[in-house]
mmCIF file of C-alpha atoms in Angstrom:
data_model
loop_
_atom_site.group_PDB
_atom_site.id
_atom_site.type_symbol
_atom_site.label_atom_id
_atom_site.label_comp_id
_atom_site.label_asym_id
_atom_site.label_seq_id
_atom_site.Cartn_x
_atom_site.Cartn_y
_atom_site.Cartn_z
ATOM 1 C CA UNK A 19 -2.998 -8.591 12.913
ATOM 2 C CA UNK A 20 -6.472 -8.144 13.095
ATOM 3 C CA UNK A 21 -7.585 -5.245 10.765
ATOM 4 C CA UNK A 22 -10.602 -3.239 11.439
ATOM 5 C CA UNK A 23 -12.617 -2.243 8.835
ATOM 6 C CA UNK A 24 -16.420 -1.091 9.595
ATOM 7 C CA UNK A 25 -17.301 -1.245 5.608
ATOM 8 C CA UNK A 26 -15.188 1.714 4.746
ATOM 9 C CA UNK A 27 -12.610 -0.774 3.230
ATOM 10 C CA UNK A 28 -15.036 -2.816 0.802
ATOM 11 C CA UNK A 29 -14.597 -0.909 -2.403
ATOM 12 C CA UNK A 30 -10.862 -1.549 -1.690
ATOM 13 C CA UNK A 31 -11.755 -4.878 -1.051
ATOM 14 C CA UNK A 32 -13.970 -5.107 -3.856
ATOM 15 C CA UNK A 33 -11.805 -3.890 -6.932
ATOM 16 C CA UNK A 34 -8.912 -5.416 -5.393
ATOM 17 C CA UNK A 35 -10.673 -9.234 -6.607
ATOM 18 C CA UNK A 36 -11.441 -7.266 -9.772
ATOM 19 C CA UNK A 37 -7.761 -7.030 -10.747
ATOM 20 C CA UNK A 38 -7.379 -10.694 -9.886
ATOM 21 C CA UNK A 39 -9.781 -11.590 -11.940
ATOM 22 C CA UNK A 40 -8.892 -9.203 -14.917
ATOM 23 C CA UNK A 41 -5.127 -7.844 -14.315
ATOM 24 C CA UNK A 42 -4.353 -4.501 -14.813
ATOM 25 C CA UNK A 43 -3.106 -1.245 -13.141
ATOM 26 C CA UNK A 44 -4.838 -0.079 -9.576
ATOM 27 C CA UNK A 45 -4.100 3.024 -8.018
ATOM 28 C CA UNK A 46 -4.274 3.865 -4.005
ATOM 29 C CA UNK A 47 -3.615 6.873 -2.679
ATOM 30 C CA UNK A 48 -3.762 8.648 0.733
ATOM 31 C CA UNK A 49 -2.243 10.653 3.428
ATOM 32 C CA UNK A 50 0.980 9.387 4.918
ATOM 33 C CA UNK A 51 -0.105 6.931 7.929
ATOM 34 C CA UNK A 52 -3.997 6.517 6.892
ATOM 35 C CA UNK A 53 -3.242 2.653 5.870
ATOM 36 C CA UNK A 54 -2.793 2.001 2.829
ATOM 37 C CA UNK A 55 0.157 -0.538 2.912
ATOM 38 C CA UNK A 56 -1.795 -2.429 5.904
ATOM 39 C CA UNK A 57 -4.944 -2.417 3.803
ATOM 40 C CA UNK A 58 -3.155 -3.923 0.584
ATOM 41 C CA UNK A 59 -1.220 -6.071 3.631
ATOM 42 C CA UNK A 60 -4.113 -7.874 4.951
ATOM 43 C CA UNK A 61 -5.580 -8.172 1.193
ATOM 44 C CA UNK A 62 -2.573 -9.781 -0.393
ATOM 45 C CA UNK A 63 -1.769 -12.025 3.179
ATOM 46 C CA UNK A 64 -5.190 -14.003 2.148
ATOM 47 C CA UNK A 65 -4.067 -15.234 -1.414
ATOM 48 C CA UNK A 66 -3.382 -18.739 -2.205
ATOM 49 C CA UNK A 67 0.187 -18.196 -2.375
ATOM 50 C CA UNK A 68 0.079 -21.503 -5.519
ATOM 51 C CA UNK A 69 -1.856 -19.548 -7.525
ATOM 52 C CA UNK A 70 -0.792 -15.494 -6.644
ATOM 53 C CA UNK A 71 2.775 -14.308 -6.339
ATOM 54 C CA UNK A 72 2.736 -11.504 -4.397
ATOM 55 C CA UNK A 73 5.261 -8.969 -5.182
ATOM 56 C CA UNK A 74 6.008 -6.317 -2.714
ATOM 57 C CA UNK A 75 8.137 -3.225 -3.606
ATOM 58 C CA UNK A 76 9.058 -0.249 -1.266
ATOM 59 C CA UNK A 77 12.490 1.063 -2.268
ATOM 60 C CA UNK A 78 11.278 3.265 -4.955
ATOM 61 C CA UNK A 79 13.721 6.427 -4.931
ATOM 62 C CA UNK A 80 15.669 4.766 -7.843
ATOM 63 C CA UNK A 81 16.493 5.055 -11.400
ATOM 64 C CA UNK A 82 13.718 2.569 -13.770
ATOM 65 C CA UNK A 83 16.765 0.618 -14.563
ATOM 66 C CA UNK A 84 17.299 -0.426 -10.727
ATOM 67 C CA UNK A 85 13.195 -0.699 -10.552
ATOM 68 C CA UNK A 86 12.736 -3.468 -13.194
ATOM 69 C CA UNK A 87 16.418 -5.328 -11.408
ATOM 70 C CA UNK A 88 14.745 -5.735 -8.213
ATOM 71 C CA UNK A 89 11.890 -7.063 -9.983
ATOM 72 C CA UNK A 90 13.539 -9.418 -11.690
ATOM 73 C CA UNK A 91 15.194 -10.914 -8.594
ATOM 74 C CA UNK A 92 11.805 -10.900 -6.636
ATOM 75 C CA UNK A 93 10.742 -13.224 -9.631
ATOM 76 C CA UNK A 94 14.180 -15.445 -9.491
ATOM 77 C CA UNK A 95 15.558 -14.384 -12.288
ATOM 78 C CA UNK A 96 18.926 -13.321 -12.881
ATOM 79 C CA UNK A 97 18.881 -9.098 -13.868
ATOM 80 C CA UNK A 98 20.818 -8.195 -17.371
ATOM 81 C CA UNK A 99 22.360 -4.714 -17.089
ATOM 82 C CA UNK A 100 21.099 -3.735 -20.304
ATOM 83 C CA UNK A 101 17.172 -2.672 -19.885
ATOM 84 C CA UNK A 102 16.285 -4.497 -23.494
ATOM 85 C CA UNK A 103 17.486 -8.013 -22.011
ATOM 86 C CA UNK A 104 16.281 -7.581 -18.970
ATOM 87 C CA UNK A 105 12.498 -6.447 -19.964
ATOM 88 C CA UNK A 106 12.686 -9.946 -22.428
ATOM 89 C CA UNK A 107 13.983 -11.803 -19.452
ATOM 90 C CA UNK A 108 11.050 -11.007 -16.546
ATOM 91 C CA UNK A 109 8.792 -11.163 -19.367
ATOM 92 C CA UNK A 110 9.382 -14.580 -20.517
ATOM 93 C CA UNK A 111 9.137 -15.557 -16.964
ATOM 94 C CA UNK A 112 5.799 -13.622 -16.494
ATOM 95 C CA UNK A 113 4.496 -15.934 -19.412
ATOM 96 C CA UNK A 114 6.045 -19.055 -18.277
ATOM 97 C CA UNK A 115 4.685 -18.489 -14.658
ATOM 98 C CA UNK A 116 0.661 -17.462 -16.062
ATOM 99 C CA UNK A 117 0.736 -20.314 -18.967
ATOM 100 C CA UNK A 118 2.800 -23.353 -17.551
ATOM 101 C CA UNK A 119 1.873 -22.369 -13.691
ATOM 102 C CA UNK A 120 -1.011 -20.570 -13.991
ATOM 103 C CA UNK A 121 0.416 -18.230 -11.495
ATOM 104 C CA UNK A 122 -0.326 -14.565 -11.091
ATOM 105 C CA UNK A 123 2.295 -11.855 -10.607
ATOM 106 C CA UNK A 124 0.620 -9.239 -8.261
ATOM 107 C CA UNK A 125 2.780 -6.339 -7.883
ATOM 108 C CA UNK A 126 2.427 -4.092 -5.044
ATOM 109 C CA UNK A 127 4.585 -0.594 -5.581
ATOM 110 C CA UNK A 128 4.450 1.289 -2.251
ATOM 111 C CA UNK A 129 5.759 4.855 -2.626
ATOM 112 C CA UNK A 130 5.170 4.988 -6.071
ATOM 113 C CA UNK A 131 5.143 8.574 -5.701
ATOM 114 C CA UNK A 132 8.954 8.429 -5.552
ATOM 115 C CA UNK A 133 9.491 6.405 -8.542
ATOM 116 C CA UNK A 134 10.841 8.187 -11.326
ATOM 117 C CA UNK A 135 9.573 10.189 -14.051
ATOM 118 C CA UNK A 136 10.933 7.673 -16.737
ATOM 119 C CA UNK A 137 9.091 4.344 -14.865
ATOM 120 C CA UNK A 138 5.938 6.085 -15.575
ATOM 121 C CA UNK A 139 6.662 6.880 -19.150
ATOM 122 C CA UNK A 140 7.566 3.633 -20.221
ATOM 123 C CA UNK A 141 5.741 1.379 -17.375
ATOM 124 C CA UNK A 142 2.521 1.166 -20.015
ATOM 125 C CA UNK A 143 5.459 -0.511 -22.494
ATOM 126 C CA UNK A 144 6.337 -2.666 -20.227
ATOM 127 C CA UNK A 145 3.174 -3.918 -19.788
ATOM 128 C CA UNK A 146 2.639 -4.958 -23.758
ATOM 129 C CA UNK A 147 2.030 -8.758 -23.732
ATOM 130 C CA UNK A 148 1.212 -10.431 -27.140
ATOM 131 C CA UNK A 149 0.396 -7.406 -29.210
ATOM 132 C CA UNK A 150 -1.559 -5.504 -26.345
ATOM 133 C CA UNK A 151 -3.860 -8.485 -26.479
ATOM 134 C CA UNK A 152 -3.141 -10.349 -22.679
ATOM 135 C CA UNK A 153 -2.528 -8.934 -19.272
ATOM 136 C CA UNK A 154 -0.279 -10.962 -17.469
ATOM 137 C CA UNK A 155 0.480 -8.678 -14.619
ATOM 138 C CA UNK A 156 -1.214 -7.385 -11.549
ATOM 139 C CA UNK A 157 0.013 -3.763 -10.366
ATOM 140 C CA UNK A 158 -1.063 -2.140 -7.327
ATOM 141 C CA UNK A 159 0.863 1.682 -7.177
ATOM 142 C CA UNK A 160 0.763 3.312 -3.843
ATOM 143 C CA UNK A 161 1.061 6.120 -2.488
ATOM 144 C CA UNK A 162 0.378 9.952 -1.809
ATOM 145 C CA UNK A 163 -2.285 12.130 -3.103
ATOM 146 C CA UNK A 164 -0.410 14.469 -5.534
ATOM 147 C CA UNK A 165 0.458 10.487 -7.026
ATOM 148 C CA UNK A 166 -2.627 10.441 -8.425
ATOM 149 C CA UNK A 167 -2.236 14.052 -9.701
ATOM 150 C CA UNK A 168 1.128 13.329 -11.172
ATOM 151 C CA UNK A 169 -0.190 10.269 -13.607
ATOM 152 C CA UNK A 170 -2.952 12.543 -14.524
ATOM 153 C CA UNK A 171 -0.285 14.866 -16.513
ATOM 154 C CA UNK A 172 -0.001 14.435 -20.421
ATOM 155 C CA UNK A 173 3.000 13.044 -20.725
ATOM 156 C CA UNK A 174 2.458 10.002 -18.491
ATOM 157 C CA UNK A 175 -1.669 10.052 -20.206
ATOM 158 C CA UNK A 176 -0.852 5.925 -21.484
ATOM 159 C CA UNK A 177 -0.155 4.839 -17.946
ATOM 160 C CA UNK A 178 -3.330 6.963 -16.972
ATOM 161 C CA UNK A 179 -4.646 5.006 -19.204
ATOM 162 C CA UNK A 180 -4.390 1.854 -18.146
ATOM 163 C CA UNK A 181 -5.436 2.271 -14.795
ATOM 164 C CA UNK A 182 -8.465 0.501 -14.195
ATOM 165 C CA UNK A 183 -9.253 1.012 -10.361
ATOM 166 C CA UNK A 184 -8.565 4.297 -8.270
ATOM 167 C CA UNK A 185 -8.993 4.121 -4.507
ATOM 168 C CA UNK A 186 -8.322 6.513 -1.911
ATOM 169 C CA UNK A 187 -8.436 5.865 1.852
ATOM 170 C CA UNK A 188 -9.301 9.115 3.872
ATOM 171 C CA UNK A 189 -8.573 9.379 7.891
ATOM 172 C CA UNK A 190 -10.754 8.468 9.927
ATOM 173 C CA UNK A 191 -12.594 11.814 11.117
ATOM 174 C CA UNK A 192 -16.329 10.916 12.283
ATOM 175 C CA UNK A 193 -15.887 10.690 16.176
ATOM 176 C CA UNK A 194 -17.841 7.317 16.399
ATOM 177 C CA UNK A 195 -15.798 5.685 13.658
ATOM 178 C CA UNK A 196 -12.638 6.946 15.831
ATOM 179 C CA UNK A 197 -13.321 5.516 19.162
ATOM 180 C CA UNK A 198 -14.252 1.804 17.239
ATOM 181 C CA UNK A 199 -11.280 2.013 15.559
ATOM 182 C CA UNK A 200 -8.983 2.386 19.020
ATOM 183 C CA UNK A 201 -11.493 0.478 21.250
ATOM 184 C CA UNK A 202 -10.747 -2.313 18.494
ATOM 185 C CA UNK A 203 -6.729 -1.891 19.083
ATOM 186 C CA UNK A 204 -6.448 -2.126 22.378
ATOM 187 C CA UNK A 205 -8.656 -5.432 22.706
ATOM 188 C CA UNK A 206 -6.559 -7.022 20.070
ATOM 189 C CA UNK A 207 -3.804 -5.902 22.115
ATOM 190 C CA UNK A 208 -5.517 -7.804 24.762
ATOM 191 C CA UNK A 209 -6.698 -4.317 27.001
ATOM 192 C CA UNK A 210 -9.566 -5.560 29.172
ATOM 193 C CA UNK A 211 -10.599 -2.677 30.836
ATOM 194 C CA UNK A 212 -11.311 1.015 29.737
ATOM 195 C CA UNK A 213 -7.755 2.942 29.189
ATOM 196 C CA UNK A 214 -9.067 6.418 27.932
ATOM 197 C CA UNK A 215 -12.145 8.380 29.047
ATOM 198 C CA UNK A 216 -14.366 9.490 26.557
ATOM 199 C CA UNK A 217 -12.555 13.083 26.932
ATOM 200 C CA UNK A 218 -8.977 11.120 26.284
ATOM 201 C CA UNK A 219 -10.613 9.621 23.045
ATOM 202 C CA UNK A 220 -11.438 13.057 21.527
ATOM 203 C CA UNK A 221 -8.295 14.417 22.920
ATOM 204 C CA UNK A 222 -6.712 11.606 21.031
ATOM 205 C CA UNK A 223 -8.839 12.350 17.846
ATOM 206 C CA UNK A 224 -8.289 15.795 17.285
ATOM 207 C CA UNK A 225 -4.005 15.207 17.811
ATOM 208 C CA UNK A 226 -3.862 12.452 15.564
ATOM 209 C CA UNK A 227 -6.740 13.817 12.824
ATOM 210 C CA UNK A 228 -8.004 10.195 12.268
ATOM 211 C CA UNK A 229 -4.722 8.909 10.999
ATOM 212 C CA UNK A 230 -4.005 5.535 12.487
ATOM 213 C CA UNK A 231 -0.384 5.825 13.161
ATOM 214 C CA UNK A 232 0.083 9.532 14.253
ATOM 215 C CA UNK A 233 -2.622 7.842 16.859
ATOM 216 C CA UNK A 234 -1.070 4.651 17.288
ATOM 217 C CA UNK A 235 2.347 6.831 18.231
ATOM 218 C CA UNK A 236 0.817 8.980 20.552
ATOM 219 C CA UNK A 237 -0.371 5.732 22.171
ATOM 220 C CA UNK A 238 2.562 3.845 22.316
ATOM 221 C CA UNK A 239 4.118 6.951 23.773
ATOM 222 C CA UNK A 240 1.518 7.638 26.430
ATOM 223 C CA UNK A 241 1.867 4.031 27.357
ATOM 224 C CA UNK A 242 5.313 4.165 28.086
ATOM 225 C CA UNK A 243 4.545 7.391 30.058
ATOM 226 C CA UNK A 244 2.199 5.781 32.035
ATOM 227 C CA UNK A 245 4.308 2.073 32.706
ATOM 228 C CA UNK A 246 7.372 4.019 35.429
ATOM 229 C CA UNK A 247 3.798 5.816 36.928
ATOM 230 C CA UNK A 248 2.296 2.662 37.827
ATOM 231 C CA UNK A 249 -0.960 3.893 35.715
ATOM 232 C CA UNK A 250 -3.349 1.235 34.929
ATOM 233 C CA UNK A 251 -5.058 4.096 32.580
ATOM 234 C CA UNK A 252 -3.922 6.804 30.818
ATOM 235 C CA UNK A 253 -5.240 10.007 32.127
ATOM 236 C CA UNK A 254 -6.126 13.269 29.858
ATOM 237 C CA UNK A 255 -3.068 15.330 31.149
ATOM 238 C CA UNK A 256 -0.832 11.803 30.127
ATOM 239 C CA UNK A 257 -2.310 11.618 27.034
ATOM 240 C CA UNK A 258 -1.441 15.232 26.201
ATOM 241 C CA UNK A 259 2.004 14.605 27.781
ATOM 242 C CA UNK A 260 2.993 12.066 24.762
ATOM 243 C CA UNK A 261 1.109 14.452 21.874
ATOM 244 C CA UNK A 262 3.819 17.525 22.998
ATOM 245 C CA UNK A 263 6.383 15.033 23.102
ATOM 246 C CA UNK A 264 5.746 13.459 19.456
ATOM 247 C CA UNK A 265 5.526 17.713 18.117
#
């Protein structure tokens, strides 16, 4: 609930109030499990919910068709089958909500990289309001690196485009970044005494390679290693225990 963040966050941070300001297109990438859907979690869980409507979008292994139907419904409005209606329909409720409401659609896409090759081709369409002249939509696509690689090809070049922020979150390597990062789980966990030794911490380090939830896992597993033992720590050999059991 409580995410840590010792600075590394505050560009996402940063450019995520640009695009409230000014909407457009943002693109975050990373490795599976580094945090990018908890990082755009925490962001979007601060909005005023009467002025933002937040938008959140995971099932992305579909055709565009079933993309823009799901958005529709997330919006309240009832989908056409045919893709002509139904772009008219969620725009004139994009319009409706930003000039009678003053609301803002913020649109978070998680897994873009599984959306299809068609959504990216005629996405930038989509997003025409009034001659090119307004943007009434906030898009956040997520997802892994080769994403970023993918929009970067020529026939996707006017979605490129109209990306305005790239972010990438990288694991969390440096060993003194590490140990904050876990030392800060387990107290908001409510831990109030010392779990791993300094040797269980790199142990944990090197298994996981900075990625929050391979180490969350191994910790969750080590803990439930440790509960039938009676442990009120969780020794090295424990530790390495739950890593070959997660391999």
């Amino acid at each position: 609930a409580e995410l840590w963040d010792d600075g590394a966050l505050a560009p996402l941070r940063e450019r995520f109030q640009w695009l409230l300001q000014s909407p457009g297109v943002g693109l975050l990438t990373g490795e599976p499990g580094v945090g990018k859907t908890t990082a755009l979690r925490s962001l979007t869980a601060s909005l005023n919910p009467h002025r933002y409507l937040v938008i959140y979008q995971a099932d992305t292994d579909f055709g565009r068709i079933d993309i823009y139907r799901w958005l529709a419904r997330s919006l309240g409005v009832e989908p056409s089958y045919r893709r002509a209606q139904l772009w008219k329909d969620i725009k004139e409720h994009i319009h409706d909500l930003m000039d009678h409401k003053q609301v803002l659609p913020v649109w978070v896409i998680d897994e873009a990289q599984n959306l299809p090759p068609e959504f990216f081709r005629d996405f930038p369409a989509f997003l025409n309001f009034a001659f090119d002249s307004r943007s009434m939509l906030t898009v956040w696509l997520a997802g892994h690196p080769h994403l970023a690689q993918t929009l970067d090809r020529v026939p996707y070049a006017a979605l490129a485009s109209r990306i305005q922020v790239r972010i990438r979150l990288a694991p969390v390597l440096e060993r003194e970044r590490f140990t904050a990062l876990v030392l800060h789980a387990l107290k908001s966990a409510g831990c109030q005494h010392t779990l791993l030794s300094d040797s269980g911490l790199e142990l944990l380090r090197q298994a996981s390679k900075g990625f929050p939830r391979q180490a969350g896992n191994i910790l969750h597993t080590a803990l439930r290693l440790a509960v039938p033992k009676g442990f009120n720590h969780l020794p090295d050999d424990l530790l390495q225990a739950a890593i070959e059991a997660l391999r």
